[in-house]
Amino acid sequence: MRILLVEDDPDLGPAIARALRAEHCAVDLFDSGIDAGHAGDTEIYDAAVLDLGLPDGDGMTLLKAWRDAGRALPVLILTARDGWSDKVAGFKAGADDYLTKPFRVEELVMRLRALVRRAAGHAQPRLTCGPLSFDSQTGQFELDGLPLKLTAFEWRVLSALMLRKEAVIPRLELLERVYEGDADVDSNSLEVIVGRLRKKIGPELIETVRGLGYRLTGGDAG
């Protein structure tokens, strides 16, 4: 997952980013609505975590702007406002979920995984593709029933392919889901990651569609 994190608290924002990266997520952290709005309009993200109290305006305004522009990005509101009216206003503005401070990072991760899974059209948390299975609640991949050890980059690529199995994902889109916005990306880094994945799960599961991108194939319903 690549997450757009909008949080102006100088301690909480970096702490959340570290926790999400520990769960293999790529995270772009912004402390202002203007910068976050630009990133949300121009970059590819799997989900956004949006604080409502920002130094340059209300996060609700940013959320409404995204929805008015047709941006379907799943958004989880993260705020100290715990009143029912605030929650209703958030959902009316287009939020997909709502988490009040203080919170457990584990719950935030689980909610984000559920949002991303549902946005990809999957109701069930466990997905399969041939001998490969993915528990979207825990983030664990298995091959032939045995846990699969992956690097963070490998996990990001494989989870993106699994969530849209049998569909071709453009190379550029995969790159944007793997790396954070300020990363210095080598031109053939994606091919290296895919090559390592093929050695771990078998070359037949990841198909190269020339001129387009990659597809995870050979799966059953799930």
mmCIF file of C-alpha atoms in Angstrom:
data_model
loop_
_atom_site.group_PDB
_atom_site.id
_atom_site.type_symbol
_atom_site.label_atom_id
_atom_site.label_comp_id
_atom_site.label_asym_id
_atom_site.label_seq_id
_atom_site.Cartn_x
_atom_site.Cartn_y
_atom_site.Cartn_z
ATOM 1 C CA MET A 1 0.000 0.000 0.000
ATOM 2 C CA ARG A 2 1.057 3.557 -0.666
ATOM 3 C CA ILE A 3 -0.550 5.851 1.889
ATOM 4 C CA LEU A 4 -1.101 9.606 1.808
ATOM 5 C CA LEU A 5 -0.790 10.705 5.443
ATOM 6 C CA VAL A 6 -1.978 14.203 6.339
ATOM 7 C CA GLU A 7 -1.116 15.022 9.959
ATOM 8 C CA ASP A 8 0.396 18.241 11.308
ATOM 9 C CA ASP A 9 1.325 17.009 14.785
ATOM 10 C CA PRO A 10 5.175 16.970 14.729
ATOM 11 C CA ASP A 11 5.323 13.862 16.919
ATOM 12 C CA LEU A 12 2.243 11.904 15.857
ATOM 13 C CA GLY A 13 2.716 12.273 12.107
ATOM 14 C CA PRO A 14 6.219 10.747 11.952
ATOM 15 C CA ALA A 15 5.216 8.084 14.504
ATOM 16 C CA ILE A 16 2.297 6.951 12.333
ATOM 17 C CA ALA A 17 4.514 6.997 9.248
ATOM 18 C CA ARG A 18 7.097 4.788 10.969
ATOM 19 C CA ALA A 19 4.420 2.346 12.102
ATOM 20 C CA LEU A 20 2.924 2.093 8.618
ATOM 21 C CA ARG A 21 6.346 1.590 7.027
ATOM 22 C CA ALA A 22 6.959 -1.225 9.507
ATOM 23 C CA GLU A 23 3.897 -2.857 7.917
ATOM 24 C CA HIS A 24 5.515 -2.580 4.452
ATOM 25 C CA CYS A 25 3.557 0.532 3.438
ATOM 26 C CA ALA A 26 5.016 3.394 1.431
ATOM 27 C CA VAL A 27 4.052 6.636 3.166
ATOM 28 C CA ASP A 28 4.069 10.260 2.026
ATOM 29 C CA LEU A 29 3.599 12.519 5.053
ATOM 30 C CA PHE A 30 2.252 16.078 4.714
ATOM 31 C CA ASP A 31 1.497 18.606 7.431
ATOM 32 C CA SER A 32 -0.541 21.020 5.306
ATOM 33 C CA GLY A 33 -3.739 20.742 3.310
ATOM 34 C CA ILE A 34 -2.336 22.568 0.280
ATOM 35 C CA ASP A 35 0.592 20.196 -0.196
ATOM 36 C CA ALA A 36 -1.533 17.136 0.549
ATOM 37 C CA GLY A 37 -4.200 18.289 -1.878
ATOM 38 C CA HIS A 38 -1.670 18.622 -4.664
ATOM 39 C CA ALA A 39 -0.236 15.173 -3.935
ATOM 40 C CA GLY A 40 -3.706 13.629 -3.851
ATOM 41 C CA ASP A 41 -4.515 15.173 -7.215
ATOM 42 C CA THR A 42 -1.309 14.158 -8.989
ATOM 43 C CA GLU A 43 -0.021 10.945 -7.364
ATOM 44 C CA ILE A 44 -1.369 7.406 -7.072
ATOM 45 C CA TYR A 45 -2.296 6.285 -3.553
ATOM 46 C CA ASP A 46 -4.141 3.278 -2.175
ATOM 47 C CA ALA A 47 -5.659 5.260 0.701
ATOM 48 C CA ALA A 48 -5.381 8.502 2.648
ATOM 49 C CA VAL A 49 -5.272 9.132 6.396
ATOM 50 C CA LEU A 50 -6.580 12.650 6.919
ATOM 51 C CA ASP A 51 -6.434 14.753 10.077
ATOM 52 C CA LEU A 52 -9.174 17.381 10.235
ATOM 53 C CA GLY A 53 -7.302 20.060 12.145
ATOM 54 C CA LEU A 54 -4.668 21.418 9.760
ATOM 55 C CA PRO A 55 -2.698 24.686 10.041
ATOM 56 C CA ASP A 56 -3.946 25.988 6.685
ATOM 57 C CA GLY A 57 -7.582 24.927 6.897
ATOM 58 C CA ASP A 58 -9.995 22.157 7.781
ATOM 59 C CA GLY A 59 -9.262 18.683 6.457
ATOM 60 C CA MET A 60 -12.962 18.379 5.672
ATOM 61 C CA THR A 61 -12.534 21.033 2.980
ATOM 62 C CA LEU A 62 -9.756 19.012 1.402
ATOM 63 C CA LEU A 63 -11.889 15.865 1.474
ATOM 64 C CA LYS A 64 -14.819 17.658 -0.178
ATOM 65 C CA ALA A 65 -12.506 19.014 -2.880
ATOM 66 C CA TRP A 66 -11.283 15.494 -3.675
ATOM 67 C CA ARG A 67 -14.812 14.135 -3.880
ATOM 68 C CA ASP A 68 -16.079 17.070 -5.949
ATOM 69 C CA ALA A 69 -13.255 16.369 -8.395
ATOM 70 C CA GLY A 70 -14.294 12.727 -8.629
ATOM 71 C CA ARG A 71 -11.293 11.425 -6.673
ATOM 72 C CA ALA A 72 -12.266 7.952 -5.454
ATOM 73 C CA LEU A 73 -9.292 7.598 -3.096
ATOM 74 C CA PRO A 74 -10.376 5.759 0.103
ATOM 75 C CA VAL A 75 -10.097 8.216 2.991
ATOM 76 C CA LEU A 76 -9.874 7.473 6.689
ATOM 77 C CA ILE A 77 -10.424 10.513 8.900
ATOM 78 C CA LEU A 78 -8.134 10.647 11.924
ATOM 79 C CA THR A 79 -9.140 13.266 14.472
ATOM 80 C CA ALA A 80 -9.670 14.168 18.118
ATOM 81 C CA ARG A 81 -13.235 15.246 17.295
ATOM 82 C CA ASP A 82 -15.342 12.409 18.663
ATOM 83 C CA GLY A 83 -18.810 13.952 18.561
ATOM 84 C CA TRP A 84 -21.489 12.134 16.582
ATOM 85 C CA SER A 85 -22.218 15.255 14.537
ATOM 86 C CA ASP A 86 -18.548 15.445 13.513
ATOM 87 C CA LYS A 87 -18.610 11.835 12.356
ATOM 88 C CA VAL A 88 -21.810 12.391 10.387
ATOM 89 C CA ALA A 89 -20.292 15.453 8.728
ATOM 90 C CA GLY A 90 -17.199 13.462 7.825
ATOM 91 C CA PHE A 91 -19.152 10.657 6.207
ATOM 92 C CA LYS A 92 -21.358 13.134 4.355
ATOM 93 C CA ALA A 93 -18.226 14.820 3.001
ATOM 94 C CA GLY A 94 -17.139 11.482 1.554
ATOM 95 C CA ALA A 95 -15.049 9.761 4.233
ATOM 96 C CA ASP A 96 -14.870 5.972 4.114
ATOM 97 C CA ASP A 97 -13.909 5.449 7.742
ATOM 98 C CA TYR A 98 -13.361 7.424 10.943
ATOM 99 C CA LEU A 99 -10.892 6.844 13.780
ATOM 100 C CA THR A 100 -10.685 9.055 16.838
ATOM 101 C CA LYS A 101 -7.574 9.920 18.834
ATOM 102 C CA PRO A 102 -6.117 8.331 20.879
ATOM 103 C CA PHE A 103 -6.000 5.103 18.891
ATOM 104 C CA ARG A 104 -3.955 1.950 18.456
ATOM 105 C CA VAL A 105 -1.794 1.813 15.346
ATOM 106 C CA GLU A 106 -2.782 -1.830 14.890
ATOM 107 C CA GLU A 107 -6.398 -0.765 14.446
ATOM 108 C CA LEU A 108 -5.413 1.921 11.957
ATOM 109 C CA VAL A 109 -3.491 -0.635 9.889
ATOM 110 C CA MET A 110 -6.389 -3.096 9.910
ATOM 111 C CA ARG A 111 -8.880 -0.427 8.862
ATOM 112 C CA LEU A 112 -6.622 0.732 6.027
ATOM 113 C CA ARG A 113 -6.156 -2.813 4.766
ATOM 114 C CA ALA A 114 -9.932 -3.309 4.761
ATOM 115 C CA LEU A 115 -10.480 -0.040 2.880
ATOM 116 C CA VAL A 116 -7.926 -0.944 0.214
ATOM 117 C CA ARG A 117 -9.311 -4.454 -0.169
ATOM 118 C CA ARG A 118 -12.895 -3.264 -0.580
ATOM 119 C CA ALA A 119 -11.823 -0.529 -2.989
ATOM 120 C CA ALA A 120 -10.312 -3.285 -5.145
ATOM 121 C CA GLY A 121 -13.661 -5.105 -5.136
ATOM 122 C CA HIS A 122 -12.923 -7.915 -2.676
ATOM 123 C CA ALA A 123 -15.405 -8.725 0.074
ATOM 124 C CA GLN A 124 -13.448 -11.625 1.564
ATOM 125 C CA PRO A 125 -10.172 -10.912 3.386
ATOM 126 C CA ARG A 126 -8.376 -13.978 2.018
ATOM 127 C CA LEU A 127 -7.380 -13.915 -1.657
ATOM 128 C CA THR A 128 -5.872 -16.730 -3.694
ATOM 129 C CA CYS A 129 -4.054 -17.130 -6.987
ATOM 130 C CA GLY A 130 -2.950 -20.678 -7.755
ATOM 131 C CA PRO A 131 -0.603 -21.809 -4.945
ATOM 132 C CA LEU A 132 -0.375 -18.249 -3.638
ATOM 133 C CA SER A 133 -2.676 -16.887 -0.933
ATOM 134 C CA PHE A 134 -2.882 -13.513 0.775
ATOM 135 C CA ASP A 135 -4.545 -12.686 4.086
ATOM 136 C CA SER A 136 -5.351 -9.009 3.649
ATOM 137 C CA GLN A 137 -6.126 -8.622 7.369
ATOM 138 C CA THR A 138 -2.685 -9.693 8.560
ATOM 139 C CA GLY A 139 -0.750 -8.862 5.392
ATOM 140 C CA GLN A 140 0.698 -12.390 5.273
ATOM 141 C CA PHE A 141 1.395 -14.178 1.985
ATOM 142 C CA GLU A 142 1.599 -17.963 1.808
ATOM 143 C CA LEU A 143 2.867 -20.240 -0.947
ATOM 144 C CA ASP A 144 1.502 -23.790 -0.862
ATOM 145 C CA GLY A 145 0.335 -23.106 2.677
ATOM 146 C CA LEU A 146 3.721 -21.971 3.964
ATOM 147 C CA PRO A 147 4.536 -18.368 5.006
ATOM 148 C CA LEU A 148 6.319 -16.391 2.309
ATOM 149 C CA LYS A 149 9.138 -14.095 3.393
ATOM 150 C CA LEU A 150 9.171 -10.871 1.394
ATOM 151 C CA THR A 151 10.994 -7.565 1.524
ATOM 152 C CA ALA A 152 8.885 -4.410 1.841
ATOM 153 C CA PHE A 153 9.276 -3.634 -1.872
ATOM 154 C CA GLU A 154 8.402 -7.208 -2.864
ATOM 155 C CA TRP A 155 5.343 -7.122 -0.604
ATOM 156 C CA ARG A 156 4.094 -3.865 -2.129
ATOM 157 C CA VAL A 157 4.412 -5.167 -5.677
ATOM 158 C CA LEU A 158 2.874 -8.551 -4.932
ATOM 159 C CA SER A 159 -0.024 -7.141 -2.911
ATOM 160 C CA ALA A 160 -0.835 -4.676 -5.708
ATOM 161 C CA LEU A 161 -0.839 -7.518 -8.228
ATOM 162 C CA MET A 162 -2.882 -9.794 -5.967
ATOM 163 C CA LEU A 163 -5.571 -7.201 -5.277
ATOM 164 C CA ARG A 164 -6.062 -6.878 -9.041
ATOM 165 C CA LYS A 165 -5.157 -10.389 -10.138
ATOM 166 C CA GLU A 166 -5.752 -11.249 -13.786
ATOM 167 C CA ALA A 167 -5.675 -7.521 -14.620
ATOM 168 C CA VAL A 168 -2.693 -5.854 -16.258
ATOM 169 C CA ILE A 169 -1.209 -3.183 -14.006
ATOM 170 C CA PRO A 170 0.842 -0.590 -15.893
ATOM 171 C CA ARG A 171 4.508 -0.438 -15.014
ATOM 172 C CA LEU A 172 4.331 3.236 -14.006
ATOM 173 C CA GLU A 173 1.395 2.589 -11.686
ATOM 174 C CA LEU A 174 3.254 -0.226 -9.964
ATOM 175 C CA LEU A 175 6.276 2.010 -9.510
ATOM 176 C CA GLU A 176 4.133 4.721 -7.934
ATOM 177 C CA ARG A 177 2.595 2.200 -5.531
ATOM 178 C CA VAL A 178 5.996 0.902 -4.480
ATOM 179 C CA TYR A 179 8.030 4.047 -3.884
ATOM 180 C CA GLU A 180 7.458 7.125 -1.783
ATOM 181 C CA GLY A 181 7.275 10.493 -3.498
ATOM 182 C CA ASP A 182 10.812 11.611 -2.630
ATOM 183 C CA ALA A 183 12.483 8.301 -3.505
ATOM 184 C CA ASP A 184 15.337 8.180 -6.004
ATOM 185 C CA VAL A 185 14.140 5.356 -8.257
ATOM 186 C CA ASP A 186 16.434 3.414 -10.574
ATOM 187 C CA SER A 187 14.960 2.843 -14.038
ATOM 188 C CA ASN A 188 15.076 -0.960 -13.816
ATOM 189 C CA SER A 189 14.253 -1.339 -10.117
ATOM 190 C CA LEU A 190 10.778 -2.737 -10.771
ATOM 191 C CA GLU A 191 12.159 -5.419 -13.071
ATOM 192 C CA VAL A 192 14.622 -6.415 -10.337
ATOM 193 C CA ILE A 193 11.816 -6.719 -7.773
ATOM 194 C CA VAL A 194 9.634 -8.737 -10.152
ATOM 195 C CA GLY A 195 12.596 -10.992 -10.895
ATOM 196 C CA ARG A 196 13.103 -11.701 -7.200
ATOM 197 C CA LEU A 197 9.389 -12.409 -6.766
ATOM 198 C CA ARG A 198 9.413 -14.889 -9.644
ATOM 199 C CA LYS A 199 12.225 -16.802 -7.944
ATOM 200 C CA LYS A 200 10.163 -16.971 -4.744
ATOM 201 C CA ILE A 201 6.693 -17.812 -6.101
ATOM 202 C CA GLY A 202 7.419 -19.291 -9.526
ATOM 203 C CA PRO A 203 7.915 -17.523 -12.869
ATOM 204 C CA GLU A 204 4.570 -18.605 -14.282
ATOM 205 C CA LEU A 205 2.463 -16.565 -11.849
ATOM 206 C CA ILE A 206 3.680 -13.107 -12.911
ATOM 207 C CA GLU A 207 3.210 -12.427 -16.606
ATOM 208 C CA THR A 208 4.954 -9.613 -18.440
ATOM 209 C CA VAL A 209 2.601 -7.921 -20.895
ATOM 210 C CA ARG A 210 4.981 -6.187 -23.258
ATOM 211 C CA GLY A 211 4.489 -2.466 -23.598
ATOM 212 C CA LEU A 212 1.881 -2.459 -20.811
ATOM 213 C CA GLY A 213 2.920 -3.902 -17.486
ATOM 214 C CA TYR A 214 2.519 -7.000 -15.313
ATOM 215 C CA ARG A 215 -0.294 -9.385 -14.453
ATOM 216 C CA LEU A 216 -0.673 -11.941 -11.671
ATOM 217 C CA THR A 217 -2.361 -14.878 -13.352
ATOM 218 C CA GLY A 218 -3.376 -18.490 -12.824
ATOM 219 C CA GLY A 219 -5.586 -17.801 -9.804
ATOM 220 C CA ASP A 220 -8.921 -19.203 -8.805
ATOM 221 C CA ALA A 221 -11.918 -17.330 -7.432
ATOM 222 C CA GLY A 222 -11.288 -15.628 -4.142
#
